[in-house]
Amino acid sequence: MSETDLTIRELRQRFADRSLSPLEYWLALERHIEAWEPTICALYAYDPEATRTQAKASTERWMRGTTVGILDGIPATLKELIATKGQPVPLGTSATELAPATEDAPAAARLREDGAVLFAKTTCPDYGMLSSGLSSFHHLSRNPWDTSKNPGGSSAGASAAAAAGYGPLHVGTDIGGSVRLPAGWTGTFGFKPSHGRIPVDPFYVGRCAGPLTRTVEDAAFAMATLSRPDWRDGTSLPPNDIDWMDLNIDLRGLKIGLMLDAGCGLAVDDEVRAAVEAAGQRFEDAGAIVLPVPPVMTRAMLDGLDTFWRSRFWGDIENLNLERRSKILPYVYKWAEGGASISGADAVRGFNQTIEMRKSCGRLFTRVDAVLSPTNPIVSYPAEWASPTNDPARPFEHICFTVPWNMSEQPAASINCGFSRSGMPIGLQIVGPRFDDMLVLRLSKAFENWTGGVRSWPKPPVR
């Protein structure tokens, strides 16, 4: 195994026994990134020189025995939408007037407090409004498993970086699946915690931050840091005393719903269905009661969400001058323009469908303790596409398994459950009750233990 494939636990052990220093590890990782980055274009504001300074400072703390937190010396990235002081936040679009952020967003602040080495931001599409690596500001981000394919989004660069081995920790954001969808398409582990578990700023309905990693335990390490409260998020949960590393579970008697139909949107590929059914069988073999459950989404809910988001987003951009509007990715602008003719009453009716999603999810969880489903309905799609349909009139057909759990504020994760005949990863979504983030992590860890996780990751191109 290459040094660049080490987990957080392994890195901490190597730093502690002085067989590897944070600086030595970073220099190896820097060479690895140099080999990958021209092909997958996962990073923004990448600064190797400043990173060497951070890694050197961490090395000195480890030598003195004065580390500042559990992530001291661990390289990490943050999605471009997560502000870091002194760096512009382009929001993935050329329409943004660039200005340095005046302070760190909560996730950035928590990582710095615990000594993480923040070496770059990661790419996202315009305003984070696509499940794609396509952006009018950033270079096109690609999937390391097959660079002709899309990494998904909107945490596109984060998922590509995780799959390519740019260190063990990458933090994304998720309103409708933007952590889990790309995790599913890149074979990584993506965790969207309960709403408010990781504070975000700015706040938005359904918006969460969450880690993308190669292992469940690496995500658990991250949660111990990222879940500390922050006053800037009015939905931030109180301080917790959760032992994030307690990942053992006895599944006997646990009722788990198996959802293979999203209720609307894209049909599930046969290979995806087969992989998720096989995953359900593993839980049953371990003693869980696995039962089929109906979808929680309806066409009315999805269309209402589309109406509300178009209206909301048009409100954000309608006052931009024509020059700036012309710089927005045409797909995104064409979709948003539909919001111009939506009445206030219709926008509210659309928003009310998010409440219907919450009710539907709550009703299901009176019958089950957890839910399994596909993360993504399809195996893959071209890197150059703005979405799996590539049709701004049908923008959300791929999020029907993921978006309801944002609106219901429940924790959900995506973990690899196999590969297609074409060699592309397939994601299993695991959903738990509101606030029971540990159940999702424990179920994910159990599944990872059974499968052994992804054993062979993509290698950088030979140049």
CSV table of C-alpha atoms in Angstrom, one decimal:
chain,number,residue,atom,x,y,z
A,1,MET,CA,0.0,0.0,0.0
A,2,SER,CA,1.3,3.5,-0.9
A,3,GLU,CA,1.8,6.0,1.9
A,4,THR,CA,-0.8,8.1,0.1
A,5,ASP,CA,-3.5,5.4,0.9
A,6,LEU,CA,-3.1,5.6,4.7
A,7,THR,CA,-6.2,6.2,6.8
A,8,ILE,CA,-6.4,8.8,9.5
A,9,ARG,CA,-5.9,6.1,12.2
A,10,GLU,CA,-2.8,4.8,10.4
A,11,LEU,CA,-1.4,8.3,9.9
A,12,ARG,CA,-1.9,9.3,13.5
A,13,GLN,CA,0.0,6.1,14.5
A,14,ARG,CA,2.8,6.8,12.1
A,15,PHE,CA,3.0,10.4,13.2
A,16,ALA,CA,3.1,9.3,16.9
A,17,ASP,CA,5.8,6.6,16.4
A,18,ARG,CA,7.8,9.0,14.2
A,19,SER,CA,8.0,6.6,11.3
A,20,LEU,CA,6.4,9.3,9.2
A,21,SER,CA,6.0,13.0,9.7
A,22,PRO,CA,3.2,15.2,8.6
A,23,LEU,CA,5.6,17.0,6.3
A,24,GLU,CA,7.0,13.8,4.8
A,25,TYR,CA,3.4,12.6,4.2
A,26,TRP,CA,2.4,15.8,2.6
A,27,LEU,CA,5.4,15.8,0.2
A,28,ALA,CA,4.4,12.3,-0.9
A,29,LEU,CA,0.8,13.4,-1.3
A,30,GLU,CA,1.9,16.5,-3.2
A,31,ARG,CA,3.6,14.3,-5.8
A,32,HIS,CA,0.5,12.1,-6.0
A,33,ILE,CA,-1.7,15.1,-6.6
A,34,GLU,CA,0.6,16.4,-9.3
A,35,ALA,CA,0.2,13.1,-11.2
A,36,TRP,CA,-3.6,13.2,-11.0
A,37,GLU,CA,-4.7,16.8,-11.1
A,38,PRO,CA,-4.2,17.7,-14.7
A,39,THR,CA,-6.6,14.9,-15.6
A,40,ILE,CA,-9.4,15.1,-13.0
A,41,CYS,CA,-9.2,18.8,-12.1
A,42,ALA,CA,-10.6,18.4,-8.6
A,43,LEU,CA,-9.0,21.4,-6.9
A,44,TYR,CA,-9.4,25.1,-6.5
A,45,ALA,CA,-7.1,27.5,-4.6
A,46,TYR,CA,-4.5,24.8,-4.3
A,47,ASP,CA,-1.4,26.1,-2.6
A,48,PRO,CA,1.4,23.5,-2.1
A,49,GLU,CA,3.9,26.1,-0.7
A,50,ALA,CA,1.5,27.3,2.1
A,51,THR,CA,0.6,23.6,2.7
A,52,ARG,CA,4.2,22.7,3.3
A,53,THR,CA,4.4,25.4,6.0
A,54,GLN,CA,1.3,24.0,7.7
A,55,ALA,CA,2.7,20.5,7.5
A,56,LYS,CA,6.0,21.6,8.9
A,57,ALA,CA,4.3,23.3,11.9
A,58,SER,CA,2.3,20.1,12.6
A,59,THR,CA,5.5,18.1,12.4
A,60,GLU,CA,7.0,20.3,15.1
A,61,ARG,CA,3.9,19.9,17.3
A,62,TRP,CA,4.1,16.1,17.0
A,63,MET,CA,7.8,16.2,17.9
A,64,ARG,CA,7.1,18.3,20.9
A,65,GLY,CA,4.0,16.3,22.0
A,66,THR,CA,1.8,19.4,21.7
A,67,THR,CA,-0.7,18.5,19.1
A,68,VAL,CA,-3.9,20.6,19.1
A,69,GLY,CA,-6.5,18.0,18.0
A,70,ILE,CA,-7.3,14.6,16.6
A,71,LEU,CA,-6.7,15.8,13.0
A,72,ASP,CA,-3.4,17.5,13.6
A,73,GLY,CA,-1.3,17.0,10.4
A,74,ILE,CA,-4.1,15.3,8.5
A,75,PRO,CA,-4.5,16.9,5.0
A,76,ALA,CA,-8.0,17.9,4.2
A,77,THR,CA,-10.0,19.8,1.5
A,78,LEU,CA,-13.2,21.9,1.7
A,79,LYS,CA,-15.7,22.3,-1.0
A,80,GLU,CA,-15.3,25.7,-2.7
A,81,LEU,CA,-18.7,26.8,-1.3
A,82,ILE,CA,-17.4,26.5,2.3
A,83,ALA,CA,-15.7,29.9,3.0
A,84,THR,CA,-12.0,30.1,4.1
A,85,LYS,CA,-10.7,33.4,5.3
A,86,GLY,CA,-8.8,35.4,2.7
A,87,GLN,CA,-9.9,33.3,-0.3
A,88,PRO,CA,-12.7,34.1,-2.7
A,89,VAL,CA,-15.8,32.0,-2.9
A,90,PRO,CA,-16.7,31.8,-6.6
A,91,LEU,CA,-19.8,29.6,-6.0
A,92,GLY,CA,-18.7,27.6,-9.1
A,93,THR,CA,-19.7,30.3,-11.5
A,94,SER,CA,-17.9,33.0,-13.6
A,95,ALA,CA,-20.8,35.3,-12.7
A,96,THR,CA,-19.5,35.9,-9.2
A,97,GLU,CA,-17.5,39.0,-8.4
A,98,LEU,CA,-14.5,37.6,-6.5
A,99,ALA,CA,-13.7,39.0,-3.1
A,100,PRO,CA,-11.8,37.4,-0.2
A,101,ALA,CA,-13.9,35.8,2.5
A,102,THR,CA,-13.7,37.7,5.7
A,103,GLU,CA,-13.9,34.6,8.0
A,104,ASP,CA,-13.8,30.9,8.0
A,105,ALA,CA,-17.2,29.0,7.7
A,106,PRO,CA,-17.8,26.7,10.6
A,107,ALA,CA,-16.4,23.5,9.0
A,108,ALA,CA,-13.2,25.4,8.1
A,109,ALA,CA,-12.9,26.8,11.6
A,110,ARG,CA,-13.3,23.4,13.2
A,111,LEU,CA,-10.7,21.8,11.0
A,112,ARG,CA,-8.2,24.5,11.7
A,113,GLU,CA,-8.8,24.3,15.5
A,114,ASP,CA,-7.9,20.6,15.4
A,115,GLY,CA,-4.7,21.1,13.3
A,116,ALA,CA,-5.9,19.8,10.0
A,117,VAL,CA,-3.7,20.7,7.0
A,118,LEU,CA,-6.1,22.6,4.7
A,119,PHE,CA,-4.3,22.3,1.3
A,120,ALA,CA,-7.1,23.2,-1.2
A,121,LYS,CA,-10.7,23.9,-1.9
A,122,THR,CA,-12.6,21.5,-4.2
A,123,THR,CA,-14.6,22.3,-7.3
A,124,CYS,CA,-18.4,22.5,-7.7
A,125,PRO,CA,-20.8,23.5,-10.5
A,126,ASP,CA,-22.5,26.9,-10.8
A,127,TYR,CA,-24.0,27.8,-7.5
A,128,GLY,CA,-23.8,24.1,-6.5
A,129,MET,CA,-27.0,23.6,-8.5
A,130,LEU,CA,-25.9,20.5,-10.5
A,131,SER,CA,-25.0,16.9,-9.9
A,132,SER,CA,-22.0,17.3,-12.2
A,133,GLY,CA,-18.4,18.4,-12.4
A,134,LEU,CA,-19.4,21.0,-15.1
A,135,SER,CA,-18.8,24.6,-14.1
A,136,SER,CA,-18.5,28.0,-15.9
A,137,PHE,CA,-15.6,28.9,-13.5
A,138,HIS,CA,-13.7,25.7,-12.8
A,139,HIS,CA,-12.1,23.3,-15.2
A,140,LEU,CA,-14.3,20.2,-15.9
A,141,SER,CA,-13.9,17.7,-13.0
A,142,ARG,CA,-13.8,14.1,-14.0
A,143,ASN,CA,-14.3,10.7,-12.4
A,144,PRO,CA,-11.0,8.9,-11.6
A,145,TRP,CA,-12.5,5.5,-12.3
A,146,ASP,CA,-13.2,6.5,-15.9
A,147,THR,CA,-12.2,10.1,-16.9
A,148,SER,CA,-14.8,10.1,-19.6
A,149,LYS,CA,-17.5,9.8,-16.9
A,150,ASN,CA,-19.0,12.4,-14.4
A,151,PRO,CA,-18.0,12.4,-10.7
A,152,GLY,CA,-21.4,13.6,-9.8
A,153,GLY,CA,-22.0,16.7,-7.7
A,154,SER,CA,-22.4,19.2,-6.5
A,155,SER,CA,-19.4,18.1,-4.3
A,156,ALA,CA,-17.7,17.0,-7.6
A,157,GLY,CA,-14.1,17.9,-6.8
A,158,ALA,CA,-14.4,16.4,-3.3
A,159,SER,CA,-15.6,13.0,-4.5
A,160,ALA,CA,-13.0,13.0,-7.3
A,161,ALA,CA,-10.2,13.9,-4.8
A,162,ALA,CA,-11.3,11.2,-2.4
A,163,ALA,CA,-11.4,8.5,-5.1
A,164,ALA,CA,-8.0,9.6,-6.5
A,165,GLY,CA,-6.5,9.5,-3.0
A,166,TYR,CA,-5.8,13.2,-2.4
A,167,GLY,CA,-5.5,12.4,1.4
A,168,PRO,CA,-8.1,10.9,3.7
A,169,LEU,CA,-10.6,13.7,4.2
A,170,HIS,CA,-12.7,15.9,2.0
A,171,VAL,CA,-15.7,18.0,3.2
A,172,GLY,CA,-18.7,18.7,0.9
A,173,THR,CA,-22.2,20.1,1.3
A,174,ASP,CA,-25.5,18.4,0.6
A,175,ILE,CA,-29.0,19.9,0.0
A,176,GLY,CA,-30.5,17.2,-2.3
A,177,GLY,CA,-27.8,14.6,-2.4
A,178,SER,CA,-24.6,16.6,-3.2
A,179,VAL,CA,-22.4,14.5,-0.8
A,180,ARG,CA,-24.1,11.1,-1.3
A,181,LEU,CA,-24.6,11.2,-5.1
A,182,PRO,CA,-21.0,11.9,-6.0
A,183,ALA,CA,-19.9,9.4,-3.4
A,184,GLY,CA,-22.0,6.8,-5.0
A,185,TRP,CA,-20.6,7.5,-8.5
A,186,THR,CA,-17.0,7.5,-7.2
A,187,GLY,CA,-17.1,4.5,-4.8
A,188,THR,CA,-16.3,6.7,-1.8
A,189,PHE,CA,-18.1,7.0,1.6
A,190,GLY,CA,-20.3,10.1,1.8
A,191,PHE,CA,-22.1,11.0,5.0
A,192,LYS,CA,-24.9,13.6,5.3
A,193,PRO,CA,-25.5,13.9,9.1
A,194,SER,CA,-28.7,14.9,10.8
A,195,HIS,CA,-29.5,18.5,10.0
A,196,GLY,CA,-27.6,20.8,12.3
A,197,ARG,CA,-25.1,18.2,13.4
A,198,ILE,CA,-22.4,20.0,11.4
A,199,PRO,CA,-23.1,23.7,11.5
A,200,VAL,CA,-23.2,25.5,8.2
A,201,ASP,CA,-23.0,29.2,7.2
A,202,PRO,CA,-24.9,30.3,5.2
A,203,PHE,CA,-27.8,28.3,6.3
A,204,TYR,CA,-30.4,27.1,3.8
A,205,VAL,CA,-33.3,24.7,4.0
A,206,GLY,CA,-32.0,21.1,3.9
A,207,ARG,CA,-28.3,22.2,3.6
A,208,CYS,CA,-25.8,20.0,5.4
A,209,ALA,CA,-22.1,19.6,5.4
A,210,GLY,CA,-20.5,16.2,5.5
A,211,PRO,CA,-17.3,14.2,4.9
A,212,LEU,CA,-16.3,12.2,1.8
A,213,THR,CA,-13.7,9.6,2.6
A,214,ARG,CA,-12.5,6.2,1.6
A,215,THR,CA,-13.5,4.5,4.8
A,216,VAL,CA,-16.3,4.8,7.4
A,217,GLU,CA,-13.8,5.3,10.2
A,218,ASP,CA,-12.2,8.3,8.5
A,219,ALA,CA,-15.6,9.9,8.3
A,220,ALA,CA,-16.2,9.2,12.1
A,221,PHE,CA,-12.9,10.9,12.9
A,222,ALA,CA,-14.0,13.9,10.9
A,223,MET,CA,-17.4,14.0,12.7
A,224,ALA,CA,-15.7,14.3,16.1
A,225,THR,CA,-14.3,17.6,14.9
A,226,LEU,CA,-16.9,18.9,12.5
A,227,SER,CA,-19.9,18.4,14.8
A,228,ARG,CA,-18.9,21.0,17.4
A,229,PRO,CA,-21.7,23.7,17.5
A,230,ASP,CA,-21.3,27.2,16.0
A,231,TRP,CA,-23.6,30.1,16.8
A,232,ARG,CA,-23.8,31.2,13.2
A,233,ASP,CA,-26.1,28.3,12.3
A,234,GLY,CA,-29.4,28.7,14.1
A,235,THR,CA,-30.1,25.0,13.6
A,236,SER,CA,-26.8,23.9,15.1
A,237,LEU,CA,-27.4,21.1,17.5
A,238,PRO,CA,-26.2,21.3,21.1
A,239,PRO,CA,-22.7,20.0,22.1
A,240,ASN,CA,-22.6,16.3,22.0
A,241,ASP,CA,-20.8,13.6,23.9
A,242,ILE,CA,-21.1,11.0,21.1
A,243,ASP,CA,-18.2,8.5,20.9
A,244,TRP,CA,-17.9,8.7,17.2
A,245,MET,CA,-15.4,5.8,17.1
A,246,ASP,CA,-17.8,3.4,18.7
A,247,LEU,CA,-18.8,1.7,15.5
A,248,ASN,CA,-19.8,-1.8,16.6
A,249,ILE,CA,-23.4,-2.9,16.3
A,250,ASP,CA,-25.6,-6.0,16.8
A,251,LEU,CA,-28.1,-6.2,13.9
A,252,ARG,CA,-30.2,-9.0,15.3
A,253,GLY,CA,-33.9,-7.9,15.3
A,254,LEU,CA,-33.3,-4.5,13.6
A,255,LYS,CA,-36.0,-3.7,11.1
A,256,ILE,CA,-34.5,-2.4,7.9
A,257,GLY,CA,-36.7,-1.2,4.9
A,258,LEU,CA,-35.4,-2.0,1.4
A,259,MET,CA,-36.6,0.7,-1.0
A,260,LEU,CA,-35.9,-0.2,-4.6
A,261,ASP,CA,-38.4,2.2,-6.2
A,262,ALA,CA,-38.0,6.0,-5.7
A,263,GLY,CA,-41.6,6.7,-6.7
A,264,CYS,CA,-40.6,9.1,-9.5
A,265,GLY,CA,-37.6,10.1,-11.5
A,266,LEU,CA,-35.2,8.0,-13.4
A,267,ALA,CA,-35.7,4.2,-13.5
A,268,VAL,CA,-33.2,2.2,-11.6
A,269,ASP,CA,-30.6,0.4,-13.7
A,270,ASP,CA,-30.7,-3.4,-13.4
A,271,GLU,CA,-27.1,-3.5,-12.2
A,272,VAL,CA,-27.9,-1.0,-9.5
A,273,ARG,CA,-31.0,-2.9,-8.3
A,274,ALA,CA,-29.1,-6.2,-8.2
A,275,ALA,CA,-26.2,-4.7,-6.2
A,276,VAL,CA,-28.6,-3.1,-3.6
A,277,GLU,CA,-30.7,-6.3,-3.3
A,278,ALA,CA,-27.5,-8.2,-2.6
A,279,ALA,CA,-26.5,-5.7,0.0
A,280,GLY,CA,-29.9,-6.1,1.7
A,281,GLN,CA,-29.3,-9.9,1.8
A,282,ARG,CA,-26.1,-9.3,3.7
A,283,PHE,CA,-28.0,-7.4,6.4
A,284,GLU,CA,-30.6,-10.1,6.6
A,285,ASP,CA,-27.8,-12.7,6.9
A,286,ALA,CA,-26.5,-10.8,9.9
A,287,GLY,CA,-29.8,-11.1,11.7
A,288,ALA,CA,-31.7,-7.9,10.6
A,289,ILE,CA,-35.3,-8.1,9.5
A,290,VAL,CA,-35.2,-6.7,5.9
A,291,LEU,CA,-38.6,-5.9,4.4
A,292,PRO,CA,-39.6,-4.2,1.2
A,293,VAL,CA,-40.9,-0.6,1.7
A,294,PRO,CA,-42.7,1.8,-0.7
A,295,PRO,CA,-41.2,5.0,-1.9
A,296,VAL,CA,-41.5,8.2,0.1
A,297,MET,CA,-41.4,10.5,-2.9
A,298,THR,CA,-44.1,11.4,-5.4
A,299,ARG,CA,-44.1,13.3,-8.7
A,300,ALA,CA,-46.0,16.2,-7.0
A,301,MET,CA,-43.3,16.5,-4.4
A,302,LEU,CA,-40.5,16.5,-6.9
A,303,ASP,CA,-42.3,19.0,-9.2
A,304,GLY,CA,-43.0,21.2,-6.2
A,305,LEU,CA,-39.4,21.2,-5.2
A,306,ASP,CA,-38.4,22.2,-8.7
A,307,THR,CA,-40.9,25.1,-8.6
A,308,PHE,CA,-39.7,26.3,-5.3
A,309,TRP,CA,-36.0,26.1,-6.1
A,310,ARG,CA,-36.4,27.8,-9.5
A,311,SER,CA,-38.2,30.6,-7.8
A,312,ARG,CA,-35.8,30.9,-5.0
A,313,PHE,CA,-32.8,30.8,-7.3
A,314,TRP,CA,-34.3,33.3,-9.8
A,315,GLY,CA,-34.7,35.7,-6.8
A,316,ASP,CA,-30.9,35.3,-6.2
A,317,ILE,CA,-29.8,36.2,-9.7
A,318,GLU,CA,-32.6,38.4,-11.3
A,319,ASN,CA,-30.8,41.6,-10.2
A,320,LEU,CA,-27.5,40.6,-11.8
A,321,ASN,CA,-26.7,42.8,-14.8
A,322,LEU,CA,-26.8,41.2,-18.2
A,323,GLU,CA,-23.1,40.8,-18.5
A,324,ARG,CA,-22.9,38.8,-15.2
A,325,ARG,CA,-26.0,36.8,-16.1
A,326,SER,CA,-24.4,35.8,-19.4
A,327,LYS,CA,-21.5,34.2,-17.5
A,328,ILE,CA,-23.7,31.6,-15.7
A,329,LEU,CA,-23.6,28.1,-17.2
A,330,PRO,CA,-26.4,28.1,-19.8
A,331,TYR,CA,-28.0,25.0,-18.4
A,332,VAL,CA,-28.3,26.5,-15.0
A,333,TYR,CA,-29.5,29.9,-16.3
A,334,LYS,CA,-32.1,28.3,-18.5
A,335,TRP,CA,-33.4,26.2,-15.6
A,336,ALA,CA,-33.5,29.2,-13.3
A,337,GLU,CA,-35.2,31.5,-15.8
A,338,GLY,CA,-38.3,29.4,-15.4
A,339,GLY,CA,-38.6,30.9,-11.9
A,340,ALA,CA,-39.3,34.3,-13.4
A,341,SER,CA,-42.9,33.4,-14.2
A,342,ILE,CA,-43.7,31.6,-10.9
A,343,SER,CA,-46.0,33.4,-8.6
A,344,GLY,CA,-45.4,33.9,-4.9
A,345,ALA,CA,-48.3,31.6,-4.1
A,346,ASP,CA,-47.0,28.9,-6.4
A,347,ALA,CA,-43.5,29.2,-4.9
A,348,VAL,CA,-45.1,28.6,-1.4
A,349,ARG,CA,-47.1,25.7,-2.7
A,350,GLY,CA,-43.8,24.3,-4.0
A,351,PHE,CA,-42.1,24.8,-0.7
A,352,ASN,CA,-45.0,23.0,1.1
A,353,GLN,CA,-44.1,19.9,-0.8
A,354,THR,CA,-40.9,19.7,1.3
A,355,ILE,CA,-43.2,19.4,4.3
A,356,GLU,CA,-45.0,16.6,2.6
A,357,MET,CA,-41.6,14.9,2.1
A,358,ARG,CA,-40.9,15.2,5.8
A,359,LYS,CA,-44.3,13.7,6.7
A,360,SER,CA,-43.8,10.8,4.3
A,361,CYS,CA,-40.4,10.0,5.7
A,362,GLY,CA,-41.7,10.2,9.2
A,363,ARG,CA,-44.5,7.9,8.4
A,364,LEU,CA,-42.1,5.3,7.0
A,365,PHE,CA,-39.9,5.4,10.1
A,366,THR,CA,-42.8,4.4,12.3
A,367,ARG,CA,-42.4,0.9,10.7
A,368,VAL,CA,-38.6,0.6,10.4
A,369,ASP,CA,-35.4,1.4,12.2
A,370,ALA,CA,-33.4,2.2,9.0
A,371,VAL,CA,-33.7,2.2,5.2
A,372,LEU,CA,-31.5,0.8,2.4
A,373,SER,CA,-31.9,2.1,-1.2
A,374,PRO,CA,-29.8,2.9,-4.2
A,375,THR,CA,-27.9,6.2,-3.9
A,376,ASN,CA,-28.1,6.8,-7.6
A,377,PRO,CA,-30.5,5.3,-10.0
A,378,ILE,CA,-28.0,4.9,-12.8
A,379,VAL,CA,-24.5,3.7,-13.2
A,380,SER,CA,-22.8,6.7,-14.9
A,381,TYR,CA,-23.1,9.5,-17.5
A,382,PRO,CA,-20.7,11.6,-19.6
A,383,ALA,CA,-18.3,14.0,-17.9
A,384,GLU,CA,-19.5,16.9,-20.1
A,385,TRP,CA,-23.2,16.6,-19.1
A,386,ALA,CA,-24.7,19.0,-16.6
A,387,SER,CA,-26.8,16.3,-15.1
A,388,PRO,CA,-27.8,12.6,-15.7
A,389,THR,CA,-30.6,13.8,-18.0
A,390,ASN,CA,-28.7,16.8,-19.4
A,391,ASP,CA,-32.1,18.4,-19.7
A,392,PRO,CA,-32.8,21.6,-17.8
A,393,ALA,CA,-36.5,20.9,-18.0
A,394,ARG,CA,-35.9,17.6,-16.1
A,395,PRO,CA,-33.2,18.7,-13.6
A,396,PHE,CA,-34.0,16.6,-10.5
A,397,GLU,CA,-34.9,13.1,-11.9
A,398,HIS,CA,-31.8,11.6,-10.3
A,399,ILE,CA,-32.2,12.8,-6.7
A,400,CYS,CA,-35.4,11.0,-5.8
A,401,PHE,CA,-33.7,8.5,-3.5
A,402,THR,CA,-31.6,11.2,-1.7
A,403,VAL,CA,-33.5,14.5,-1.4
A,404,PRO,CA,-36.3,13.4,0.9
A,405,TRP,CA,-33.8,12.8,3.7
A,406,ASN,CA,-32.6,16.4,3.5
A,407,MET,CA,-36.1,17.7,3.9
A,408,SER,CA,-36.8,15.2,6.8
A,409,GLU,CA,-33.4,16.2,8.4
A,410,GLN,CA,-32.4,12.5,8.8
A,411,PRO,CA,-28.8,11.1,8.6
A,412,ALA,CA,-28.0,9.2,5.4
A,413,ALA,CA,-24.8,7.8,3.9
A,414,SER,CA,-23.6,6.3,0.6
A,415,ILE,CA,-21.2,3.4,0.6
A,416,ASN,CA,-19.9,1.4,-2.3
A,417,CYS,CA,-21.8,-1.9,-2.7
A,418,GLY,CA,-20.3,-3.2,-6.0
A,419,PHE,CA,-19.3,-2.3,-9.5
A,420,SER,CA,-21.1,-2.4,-12.9
A,421,ARG,CA,-19.9,-4.5,-15.8
A,422,SER,CA,-18.3,-1.3,-17.1
A,423,GLY,CA,-16.2,-1.1,-13.9
A,424,MET,CA,-18.1,1.9,-12.4
A,425,PRO,CA,-18.9,2.1,-8.7
A,426,ILE,CA,-22.5,1.5,-7.4
A,427,GLY,CA,-23.6,3.3,-4.2
A,428,LEU,CA,-25.8,1.9,-1.4
A,429,GLN,CA,-27.7,4.5,0.6
A,430,ILE,CA,-28.2,3.9,4.3
A,431,VAL,CA,-30.7,6.1,6.1
A,432,GLY,CA,-31.4,6.4,9.9
A,433,PRO,CA,-33.8,8.2,12.2
A,434,ARG,CA,-33.4,11.9,12.9
A,435,PHE,CA,-30.4,12.5,15.2
A,436,ASP,CA,-29.2,8.8,15.2
A,437,ASP,CA,-26.2,9.6,13.2
A,438,MET,CA,-24.3,6.7,14.9
A,439,LEU,CA,-26.8,4.1,13.7
A,440,VAL,CA,-26.0,5.1,10.1
A,441,LEU,CA,-22.3,5.0,10.7
A,442,ARG,CA,-22.5,1.7,12.5
A,443,LEU,CA,-24.6,0.1,9.8
A,444,SER,CA,-22.1,1.4,7.2
A,445,LYS,CA,-19.1,0.1,9.1
A,446,ALA,CA,-20.8,-3.3,9.4
A,447,PHE,CA,-21.3,-3.4,5.7
A,448,GLU,CA,-17.7,-2.3,5.0
A,449,ASN,CA,-16.5,-5.0,7.3
A,450,TRP,CA,-18.5,-7.7,5.4
A,451,THR,CA,-17.3,-6.5,2.0
A,452,GLY,CA,-13.8,-5.4,2.9
A,453,GLY,CA,-14.5,-2.1,1.3
A,454,VAL,CA,-13.0,-1.0,-2.0
A,455,ARG,CA,-9.8,-2.9,-2.3
A,456,SER,CA,-8.3,-1.4,-5.4
A,457,TRP,CA,-8.5,2.4,-6.1
A,458,PRO,CA,-7.8,4.1,-9.4
A,459,LYS,CA,-4.2,4.8,-10.2
A,460,PRO,CA,-2.9,8.1,-11.6
A,461,PRO,CA,-2.3,8.2,-15.4
A,462,VAL,CA,1.2,7.5,-16.6
A,463,ARG,CA,2.8,10.5,-18.2
